[in-house]
Amino acid sequence: MTDQKTQIVVVGGGAGGLELVRRLGSKYGRDKHDIILVDRNQTHIWKPLLHEVAAGSLDANLDEVGYGGHAVRWGYRFFNGTLESIDRATKHITTSPLIDDQGKEVIGRHRIRYDYLVLAFGGVSNDFGTPGVREHAQFLEHRAQADSFRQRLLNACLRANHEHNTGNPDARVRICIIGGGATGVELSAELYNAAKALRNYGLEVFDEAKLEVTLVEAGPRILPQIDTELAGIARHELEQLGVSVRENTQVVSVCEHSVETKQGEVIPADLIVWAAGVKGADGVSEMGDLELNRLSQFVVKPTLQTTMDDTIFALGDCASCILPGEERPVPPRAQSAHQMASHIFDNLCRIQMGKPLKDFVYKDHGSLVSLSRFSTVGSLMGNLVGGRMAVEGRLARWAYQSLYRMHLIAIHGWVRGISLIVIGHVNQIVRPKLKLH
């Protein structure tokens, strides 16, 4: 009888999860290990690109990665499913039945054994219980939501274009984006980039002048993750484009065509996007008995093992990691997920060799926010006097594009990652093309 393979199951094929299974599959192959990726989608797209997909500036079909083909290339298995529960006693996870768009069951409820389990399925936007958000606002958490927003945006633009041609010169498309973090700011700018190109697609009288974008932030300023001066530059850039930026403005309710603020203002909107806050995925508390924080994120130790089970790890937005000497958890950023994936890979390798695990050390490499083709602002950690380097203009734009190039290398390896860059695959960011349908 052959020995049972060591089974490592990773739930979630985002930037961190996909990088992790690639590295595990590449190192261990299938001789003595069985590396399994579980994800509800069949393809991966880098989450920081979703605002470009939503605005129609990027064709996601050219940038997404199919899990099936990627798995064959890197020696792991892919299972299409959604995590339903974790049975720590028997070391199994259960996935929900897979239902197609016609409501028919494709794959029934399924049990998967694990020796080590990594939870990497990200988080969702935190609506803070605000009335009407779930019913009337759109989210940008995955490809389907970005596609849905893009179609609704196009429909609204077509409608405004038709109204203008039939006697209403004041027809506008009004968009309210709630949340002044990177997603909200980047989407605000990208919408104007997309509007500039609409006349090439049959909307002869529609351009950015027919677009009214309002960006609402509850805090004292947009982009709290970067320096105050740089956030001010970003706000100025947005206002130059035409965005109405409302800081210190809390949303108390969302209706089908309007947003109400705590100050009593009613902001009319044809489209509403909620891009504020991050919390654990819905239903996490019913998945098992692992420790959760108040935002339904898995609490992990500095080794990134969950507090109640050393064979279960968590990374990215679904994890809450407060490192020794820190008061706040590791921030929910793409760079955090990348660093955590790398650390969990190292610790899983150490387990296989019988070595003690190491604690995670988070290195803040700074933040960059793209204002489409108009500007990029942010800060980078460098070996300069003072340690932090503020960057603007071309250098910042180059650095922002480099983040995606690094992502390509992380999920494809150096050889294929570099080849994709060389042949121009990354040009969808450098020179985005409008994708409307």
Coordinates of C-alpha atoms in Angstrom, one line a residue:
M1 CA 0.0 0.0 0.0
T2 CA 1.4 3.4 -1.0
D3 CA 1.8 6.1 1.6
Q4 CA -0.9 8.7 1.6
K5 CA 0.2 12.0 0.0
T6 CA 0.5 15.1 2.1
Q7 CA -2.5 17.2 1.0
I8 CA -2.3 21.0 1.1
V9 CA -5.6 22.8 0.3
V10 CA -5.7 26.5 -0.5
V11 CA -9.1 28.1 -0.5
G12 CA -9.1 31.3 -2.7
G13 CA -7.3 32.0 -5.9
G14 CA -6.6 35.6 -5.5
A15 CA -3.1 37.1 -5.7
G16 CA -1.9 35.5 -2.5
G17 CA -3.6 32.1 -3.0
L18 CA -2.6 31.7 -6.6
E19 CA 1.0 32.6 -5.9
L20 CA 1.1 30.1 -3.1
V21 CA -0.2 27.1 -5.0
R22 CA 2.2 27.9 -7.9
R23 CA 5.2 27.9 -5.6
L24 CA 4.0 24.8 -3.7
G25 CA 3.2 22.9 -6.9
S26 CA 6.5 23.9 -8.4
K27 CA 8.5 22.7 -5.4
Y28 CA 6.7 19.5 -4.5
G29 CA 4.9 18.4 -7.7
R30 CA 2.5 15.4 -7.3
D31 CA 4.8 12.6 -6.2
K32 CA 4.3 12.8 -2.5
H33 CA 2.1 15.9 -2.2
D34 CA -1.3 16.9 -3.5
I35 CA -1.7 20.6 -3.8
I36 CA -5.3 21.7 -4.3
L37 CA -6.7 25.1 -5.1
V38 CA -10.4 25.7 -4.4
D39 CA -12.1 28.8 -5.9
R40 CA -15.7 29.7 -6.8
N41 CA -14.5 31.2 -10.1
Q42 CA -12.7 29.5 -13.0
T43 CA -10.4 32.4 -13.7
H44 CA -8.3 34.9 -11.8
I45 CA -7.8 38.6 -12.5
W46 CA -5.7 40.9 -10.3
K47 CA -8.1 42.7 -8.0
P48 CA -6.4 46.2 -8.4
L49 CA -7.4 46.0 -12.1
L50 CA -11.1 45.7 -11.4
H51 CA -11.7 49.4 -11.5
E52 CA -10.4 49.5 -15.1
V53 CA -12.6 46.5 -16.1
A54 CA -15.6 48.3 -14.5
A55 CA -14.9 51.6 -16.4
G56 CA -14.5 49.7 -19.7
S57 CA -10.8 50.6 -20.1
L58 CA -9.5 47.1 -19.8
D59 CA -10.5 43.9 -21.5
A60 CA -10.4 41.4 -18.7
N61 CA -10.4 38.5 -21.1
L62 CA -6.8 39.4 -22.1
D63 CA -5.5 39.6 -18.5
E64 CA -7.3 36.9 -16.6
V65 CA -5.6 33.5 -15.8
G66 CA -7.5 30.2 -16.2
Y67 CA -7.0 28.1 -13.1
G68 CA -7.3 24.9 -15.0
G69 CA -4.4 25.6 -17.4
H70 CA -2.4 27.2 -14.7
A71 CA -2.8 24.1 -12.5
V72 CA -1.6 21.8 -15.2
R73 CA 1.5 23.9 -15.8
W74 CA 2.5 24.2 -12.1
G75 CA 1.6 20.8 -10.7
Y76 CA -1.4 21.4 -8.5
R77 CA -5.1 20.6 -8.9
F78 CA -8.0 23.0 -9.2
F79 CA -11.5 22.4 -7.8
N80 CA -14.3 24.8 -8.7
G81 CA -16.3 25.4 -5.6
T82 CA -17.2 27.6 -2.6
L83 CA -16.1 26.8 1.0
E84 CA -19.1 25.9 3.1
S85 CA -17.6 24.5 6.3
I86 CA -14.4 23.3 8.0
D87 CA -14.4 20.1 10.0
R88 CA -11.2 20.3 12.1
A89 CA -11.9 17.0 13.9
T90 CA -11.7 15.0 10.6
K91 CA -9.5 17.5 8.8
H92 CA -12.0 18.0 5.9
I93 CA -13.5 21.0 4.2
T94 CA -16.9 20.9 2.5
T95 CA -17.8 22.9 -0.6
S96 CA -21.3 24.1 -1.4
P97 CA -23.1 22.6 -4.4
L98 CA -22.1 24.3 -7.7
I99 CA -25.1 25.8 -9.4
D100 CA -25.1 27.1 -13.0
D101 CA -26.8 30.3 -14.2
Q102 CA -30.0 28.3 -14.9
G103 CA -30.3 27.1 -11.3
K104 CA -29.2 23.5 -12.1
E105 CA -26.7 21.7 -9.9
V106 CA -23.4 21.0 -11.7
I107 CA -21.4 19.5 -8.8
G108 CA -22.9 18.4 -5.6
R109 CA -21.7 19.2 -2.1
H110 CA -18.1 17.9 -1.9
R111 CA -15.7 16.9 0.9
I112 CA -11.9 17.4 0.5
R113 CA -9.3 16.1 2.9
Y114 CA -6.5 18.3 4.1
D115 CA -3.3 17.9 6.1
Y116 CA -2.7 21.7 5.9
L117 CA -5.3 24.2 5.0
V118 CA -4.7 27.8 3.9
L119 CA -7.7 30.3 3.9
A120 CA -7.0 32.9 1.2
F121 CA -10.5 33.8 -0.1
G122 CA -10.3 37.6 0.7
G123 CA -12.9 39.8 2.1
V124 CA -15.9 41.9 1.1
S125 CA -16.8 45.6 1.3
N126 CA -18.1 46.6 4.7
D127 CA -21.4 48.4 4.4
F128 CA -21.5 49.1 8.2
G129 CA -25.2 48.2 8.2
T130 CA -26.1 51.3 6.1
P131 CA -29.7 51.0 4.9
G132 CA -30.1 50.4 1.2
V133 CA -26.5 49.6 0.3
R134 CA -27.0 45.9 -0.5
E135 CA -30.2 46.6 -2.5
H136 CA -29.1 49.6 -4.5
A137 CA -25.3 49.9 -4.6
Q138 CA -22.8 48.0 -6.7
F139 CA -19.6 46.5 -5.5
L140 CA -16.3 45.8 -7.2
E141 CA -15.0 42.7 -5.5
H142 CA -14.8 40.3 -8.4
R143 CA -15.0 40.1 -12.2
A144 CA -18.7 39.5 -12.5
Q145 CA -19.5 42.7 -10.5
A146 CA -17.1 44.7 -12.6
D147 CA -18.7 43.4 -15.8
S148 CA -22.1 44.2 -14.4
F149 CA -21.1 47.8 -13.6
R150 CA -19.6 48.2 -17.0
Q151 CA -22.8 47.2 -18.7
R152 CA -24.9 49.5 -16.6
L153 CA -22.5 52.3 -17.2
L154 CA -22.7 51.8 -21.0
N155 CA -26.5 51.6 -20.8
A156 CA -26.6 54.9 -18.8
C157 CA -24.3 56.6 -21.4
L158 CA -26.4 55.3 -24.3
R159 CA -29.5 56.6 -22.6
A160 CA -28.0 60.1 -22.0
N161 CA -26.7 60.2 -25.5
H162 CA -30.2 59.4 -26.9
E163 CA -31.8 62.0 -24.6
H164 CA -29.4 64.6 -25.8
N165 CA -30.2 63.8 -29.5
T166 CA -33.9 64.0 -28.8
G167 CA -34.0 67.5 -27.3
N168 CA -32.5 67.3 -23.8
P169 CA -29.0 69.0 -24.0
D170 CA -28.7 68.7 -20.2
A171 CA -28.8 64.9 -20.1
R172 CA -26.0 63.6 -17.8
V173 CA -24.8 60.3 -16.3
R174 CA -24.5 60.8 -12.5
I175 CA -22.3 58.4 -10.6
C176 CA -21.8 58.4 -6.8
I177 CA -18.8 56.5 -5.5
I178 CA -18.8 55.9 -1.7
G179 CA -15.3 55.4 -0.2
G180 CA -12.2 57.5 -0.8
G181 CA -9.7 54.7 -0.7
A182 CA -7.6 53.5 -3.6
T183 CA -10.6 51.8 -5.4
G184 CA -12.9 54.8 -5.2
V185 CA -10.2 57.2 -6.2
E186 CA -8.9 55.1 -9.1
L187 CA -12.4 54.4 -10.4
S188 CA -13.3 58.1 -10.3
A189 CA -10.4 58.9 -12.6
E190 CA -10.8 55.9 -14.8
L191 CA -14.4 56.9 -15.6
Y192 CA -13.2 60.1 -17.2
N193 CA -10.6 58.2 -19.2
A194 CA -13.3 55.9 -20.5
A195 CA -15.7 58.7 -21.3
K196 CA -13.1 60.4 -23.6
A197 CA -13.2 57.3 -25.9
L198 CA -17.0 56.8 -26.0
R199 CA -17.5 58.9 -29.2
N200 CA -15.5 56.2 -31.0
Y201 CA -18.2 53.7 -30.2
G202 CA -21.2 55.4 -31.6
L203 CA -21.9 57.9 -28.8
E204 CA -21.1 60.9 -31.0
V205 CA -22.3 63.6 -28.5
F206 CA -21.2 61.9 -25.3
D207 CA -17.9 62.8 -23.7
E208 CA -16.5 63.5 -20.2
A209 CA -18.5 66.7 -20.0
K210 CA -21.7 64.6 -19.8
L211 CA -20.3 62.7 -16.8
E212 CA -20.9 63.8 -13.2
V213 CA -18.9 61.9 -10.6
T214 CA -19.2 62.4 -6.9
L215 CA -16.7 60.8 -4.5
V216 CA -17.8 60.6 -0.9
E217 CA -15.5 59.9 2.0
A218 CA -16.6 59.7 5.6
G219 CA -13.1 60.5 6.9
P220 CA -11.3 63.8 7.0
R221 CA -9.5 63.1 3.7
I222 CA -9.3 60.7 0.8
L223 CA -6.5 58.2 0.6
P224 CA -5.7 57.9 4.3
Q225 CA -3.0 55.3 3.4
I226 CA -0.7 57.9 1.9
D227 CA 0.8 61.1 3.1
T228 CA -1.5 64.1 3.6
E229 CA 0.3 66.2 1.0
L230 CA 0.1 63.5 -1.6
A231 CA -3.6 62.9 -0.8
G232 CA -4.1 66.6 -1.4
I233 CA -2.4 66.3 -4.8
A234 CA -4.7 63.4 -5.7
R235 CA -7.8 65.5 -4.7
H236 CA -6.6 68.4 -6.8
E237 CA -6.1 66.1 -9.8
L238 CA -9.6 64.6 -9.4
E239 CA -11.2 68.0 -9.1
Q240 CA -9.4 69.1 -12.3
L241 CA -11.0 66.2 -14.1
G242 CA -14.4 67.2 -12.8
V243 CA -14.9 64.9 -9.8
S244 CA -16.8 66.4 -6.9
V245 CA -14.9 65.3 -3.8
R246 CA -16.9 65.3 -0.5
E247 CA -14.7 64.6 2.5
N248 CA -16.0 64.4 6.1
T249 CA -19.3 63.2 4.6
Q250 CA -21.0 60.2 6.1
V251 CA -23.6 58.3 4.1
V252 CA -26.6 57.3 6.1
S253 CA -28.8 55.7 3.5
V254 CA -28.8 54.6 -0.2
C255 CA -31.8 54.7 -2.4
E256 CA -32.2 53.5 -6.0
H257 CA -31.3 56.8 -7.5
S258 CA -29.8 58.9 -4.7
V259 CA -27.5 58.9 -1.7
E260 CA -28.4 60.6 1.6
T261 CA -25.7 62.0 3.9
K262 CA -25.6 62.7 7.6
Q263 CA -25.7 66.4 6.8
G264 CA -29.1 65.9 5.2
E265 CA -27.8 66.3 1.6
V266 CA -29.4 64.1 -1.1
I267 CA -26.9 63.3 -3.9
P268 CA -28.8 62.2 -7.1
A269 CA -27.1 59.3 -8.9
D270 CA -27.9 57.0 -11.8
L271 CA -25.2 54.5 -10.6
I272 CA -23.9 54.0 -7.0
V273 CA -20.7 52.2 -6.1
W274 CA -19.9 51.2 -2.6
A275 CA -16.1 51.0 -2.1
A276 CA -15.7 51.6 1.6
G277 CA -14.2 49.3 4.2
V278 CA -13.2 45.7 4.3
K279 CA -14.5 42.8 6.4
G280 CA -14.5 39.0 6.3
A281 CA -16.7 37.2 3.7
D282 CA -20.4 36.7 4.5
G283 CA -21.1 33.4 6.3
V284 CA -17.6 33.0 7.7
S285 CA -18.9 32.5 11.3
E286 CA -20.9 29.5 10.1
M287 CA -18.0 27.8 8.5
G288 CA -16.4 26.4 11.7
D289 CA -15.2 27.3 15.1
L290 CA -12.0 29.3 14.3
E291 CA -11.5 32.5 16.2
L292 CA -12.8 35.6 14.4
N293 CA -12.4 39.3 15.1
R294 CA -15.4 41.8 15.1
L295 CA -15.0 42.1 11.3
S296 CA -15.4 38.3 10.7
Q297 CA -11.7 37.9 9.8
F298 CA -9.7 34.9 11.0
V299 CA -7.4 35.8 13.9
V300 CA -3.9 34.4 13.2
K301 CA -0.7 34.2 15.2
P302 CA 2.5 35.8 14.0
T303 CA 3.3 32.6 12.2
L304 CA 0.0 33.1 10.2
Q305 CA -1.4 30.0 11.8
T306 CA -4.9 30.4 13.1
T307 CA -5.1 30.7 16.9
M308 CA -7.1 27.5 17.4
D309 CA -5.5 25.1 14.8
D310 CA -1.8 25.0 13.8
T311 CA -2.6 23.1 10.6
I312 CA -4.8 26.0 9.3
F313 CA -3.3 29.2 8.0
A314 CA -4.9 32.4 6.8
L315 CA -3.7 35.3 4.6
G316 CA -4.9 38.5 3.0
D317 CA -8.1 40.3 3.6
C318 CA -9.8 37.3 5.4
A319 CA -7.0 37.3 8.0
S320 CA -6.4 39.6 11.0
C321 CA -2.8 39.6 12.0
I322 CA -1.6 41.9 14.8
L323 CA 2.2 41.6 15.0
P324 CA 4.1 41.9 18.3
G325 CA 4.6 45.6 19.3
E326 CA 1.8 46.7 16.9
E327 CA -1.6 48.0 17.8
R328 CA -3.3 47.6 14.4
P329 CA -3.4 44.5 12.2
V330 CA -1.5 44.2 8.9
P331 CA -3.3 46.4 6.4
P332 CA -5.5 44.8 3.8
R333 CA -3.4 45.5 0.7
A334 CA -2.2 43.5 -2.3
Q335 CA 1.4 43.7 -1.0
S336 CA 0.3 42.2 2.3
A337 CA -1.3 39.2 0.6
H338 CA 1.9 38.7 -1.5
Q339 CA 4.2 38.9 1.6
M340 CA 1.9 36.6 3.6
A341 CA 1.7 34.0 0.7
S342 CA 5.5 34.0 0.6
H343 CA 5.8 33.6 4.3
I344 CA 3.2 30.7 4.5
F345 CA 5.1 29.0 1.7
D346 CA 8.3 29.2 3.7
N347 CA 6.6 27.9 6.9
L348 CA 4.9 25.0 5.1
C349 CA 8.3 24.0 3.7
R350 CA 9.8 24.3 7.2
I351 CA 7.1 22.0 8.5
Q352 CA 8.0 19.4 5.9
M353 CA 11.6 19.5 7.0
G354 CA 10.7 19.4 10.7
K355 CA 12.0 22.9 11.4
P356 CA 10.5 25.5 13.7
L357 CA 8.2 28.1 12.1
K358 CA 9.2 31.7 11.7
D359 CA 7.1 34.8 12.6
F360 CA 5.8 37.0 9.8
V361 CA 7.5 40.4 9.3
Y362 CA 5.5 42.9 7.3
K363 CA 7.5 45.4 5.2
D364 CA 5.6 48.5 4.1
H365 CA 6.8 49.2 0.6
G366 CA 4.5 52.2 0.4
S367 CA 1.3 52.9 -1.5
L368 CA 0.6 54.0 -5.1
V369 CA -2.7 55.2 -6.5
S370 CA -3.3 55.5 -10.2
L371 CA -5.4 58.3 -11.6
S372 CA -5.7 56.5 -14.9
R373 CA -3.5 58.0 -17.6
F374 CA -3.7 61.4 -16.0
S375 CA -1.4 61.0 -13.0
T376 CA -0.1 58.7 -10.3
V377 CA 0.6 59.6 -6.7
G378 CA 2.0 57.7 -3.8
S379 CA 5.0 56.9 -1.7
L380 CA 7.7 54.2 -1.9
M381 CA 10.1 52.9 0.6
G382 CA 13.7 53.4 -0.7
N383 CA 17.3 53.5 0.4
L384 CA 17.1 57.3 0.5
V385 CA 17.6 59.7 3.4
G386 CA 14.6 59.5 5.6
G387 CA 13.6 56.1 4.2
R388 CA 10.4 57.1 2.4
M389 CA 10.4 58.6 -1.1
A390 CA 7.5 60.5 -2.4
V391 CA 6.9 60.0 -6.1
E392 CA 4.8 61.7 -8.7
G393 CA 4.4 61.8 -12.4
R394 CA 6.2 59.4 -14.8
L395 CA 8.2 57.7 -12.0
A396 CA 5.1 56.9 -10.1
R397 CA 3.3 55.7 -13.2
W398 CA 6.2 53.4 -14.0
A399 CA 6.3 52.1 -10.4
Y400 CA 2.5 51.5 -10.5
Q401 CA 2.8 49.5 -13.7
S402 CA 5.7 47.6 -12.1
L403 CA 3.4 46.3 -9.3
Y404 CA 1.4 44.4 -12.0
R405 CA 4.6 43.1 -13.6
M406 CA 5.7 41.8 -10.2
H407 CA 2.3 40.1 -9.9
L408 CA 2.8 38.4 -13.2
I409 CA 6.1 37.0 -12.1
A410 CA 4.6 35.9 -8.8
I411 CA 1.9 33.8 -10.4
H412 CA 3.7 32.7 -13.6
G413 CA 7.3 32.4 -12.4
W414 CA 10.3 34.4 -13.7
V415 CA 10.6 32.9 -17.2
R416 CA 7.0 33.1 -18.2
G417 CA 6.3 36.3 -16.2
I418 CA 9.1 38.1 -18.0
S419 CA 8.1 36.8 -21.4
L420 CA 4.5 38.1 -20.9
I421 CA 5.9 41.5 -20.1
V422 CA 8.3 41.5 -23.1
I423 CA 5.6 40.5 -25.6
G424 CA 3.4 43.3 -24.4
H425 CA 0.8 41.5 -22.3
V426 CA 1.1 44.2 -19.7
N427 CA 0.3 46.9 -22.3
Q428 CA -3.3 46.6 -21.3
I429 CA -2.3 48.8 -18.4
V430 CA 0.2 51.0 -20.2
R431 CA -2.1 51.7 -23.2
P432 CA -5.6 50.5 -22.1
K433 CA -8.3 50.0 -24.8
L434 CA -11.9 50.7 -24.2
K435 CA -13.9 47.4 -23.6
L436 CA -17.7 48.0 -23.6
H437 CA -19.2 44.7 -24.5

